[in-house]
Amino acid sequence: MSINAWPFLVSRNRYLDYRTVVAPDFICDAKIANLLARVTDGDLTEPGKGFIRQIAGTEAGDFTIVFRIIQATEKDLNSKEGDDILKDEFGRKIYLIEGVVIQGIKSK
């Protein structure tokens, strides 16, 4: 059995709030990409852990997301930079919410 999965990324920058940065075409085509930003709340995930959420009844159909929340560092912008955590203009840490989207509802 094979499963098709597409990557997604939600984050913010120094000035703009969290928004979907990368999403699968079928979600973008349905014009609901920002739904990923709304359903991926949570705390930082421990190494080796993550979240699973089932999303039903959208314009893109039902899908499952698997994701983690990590702190964004300078290395995420430039692989030669340090491990300093990125912050917004108010000094709040910036997180990266990265994961995969799987079409359909999948059991845990």
C-alpha angles and dihedrals in degrees: 000000000000128000124204113222131180127198124241135186131198122185144126136229134224092286111022128065125241115304138158110274100175126022137160117271094245090058093045091047089055088051093235100111092125089060086080090060091051097049100044101074120136144102128293110290124235117240110281093018133099147157130265119200130177115213117197137183101021128144086255093051127244121328142165125228128201115190149151133213118224136168115262114237135188088259089064088064099036122012091214095058128090135267096263111139115243117240135191125240090277095052096257117143116253117228131203115218106197131172150113135279119218118193112239131020112296125194118244 
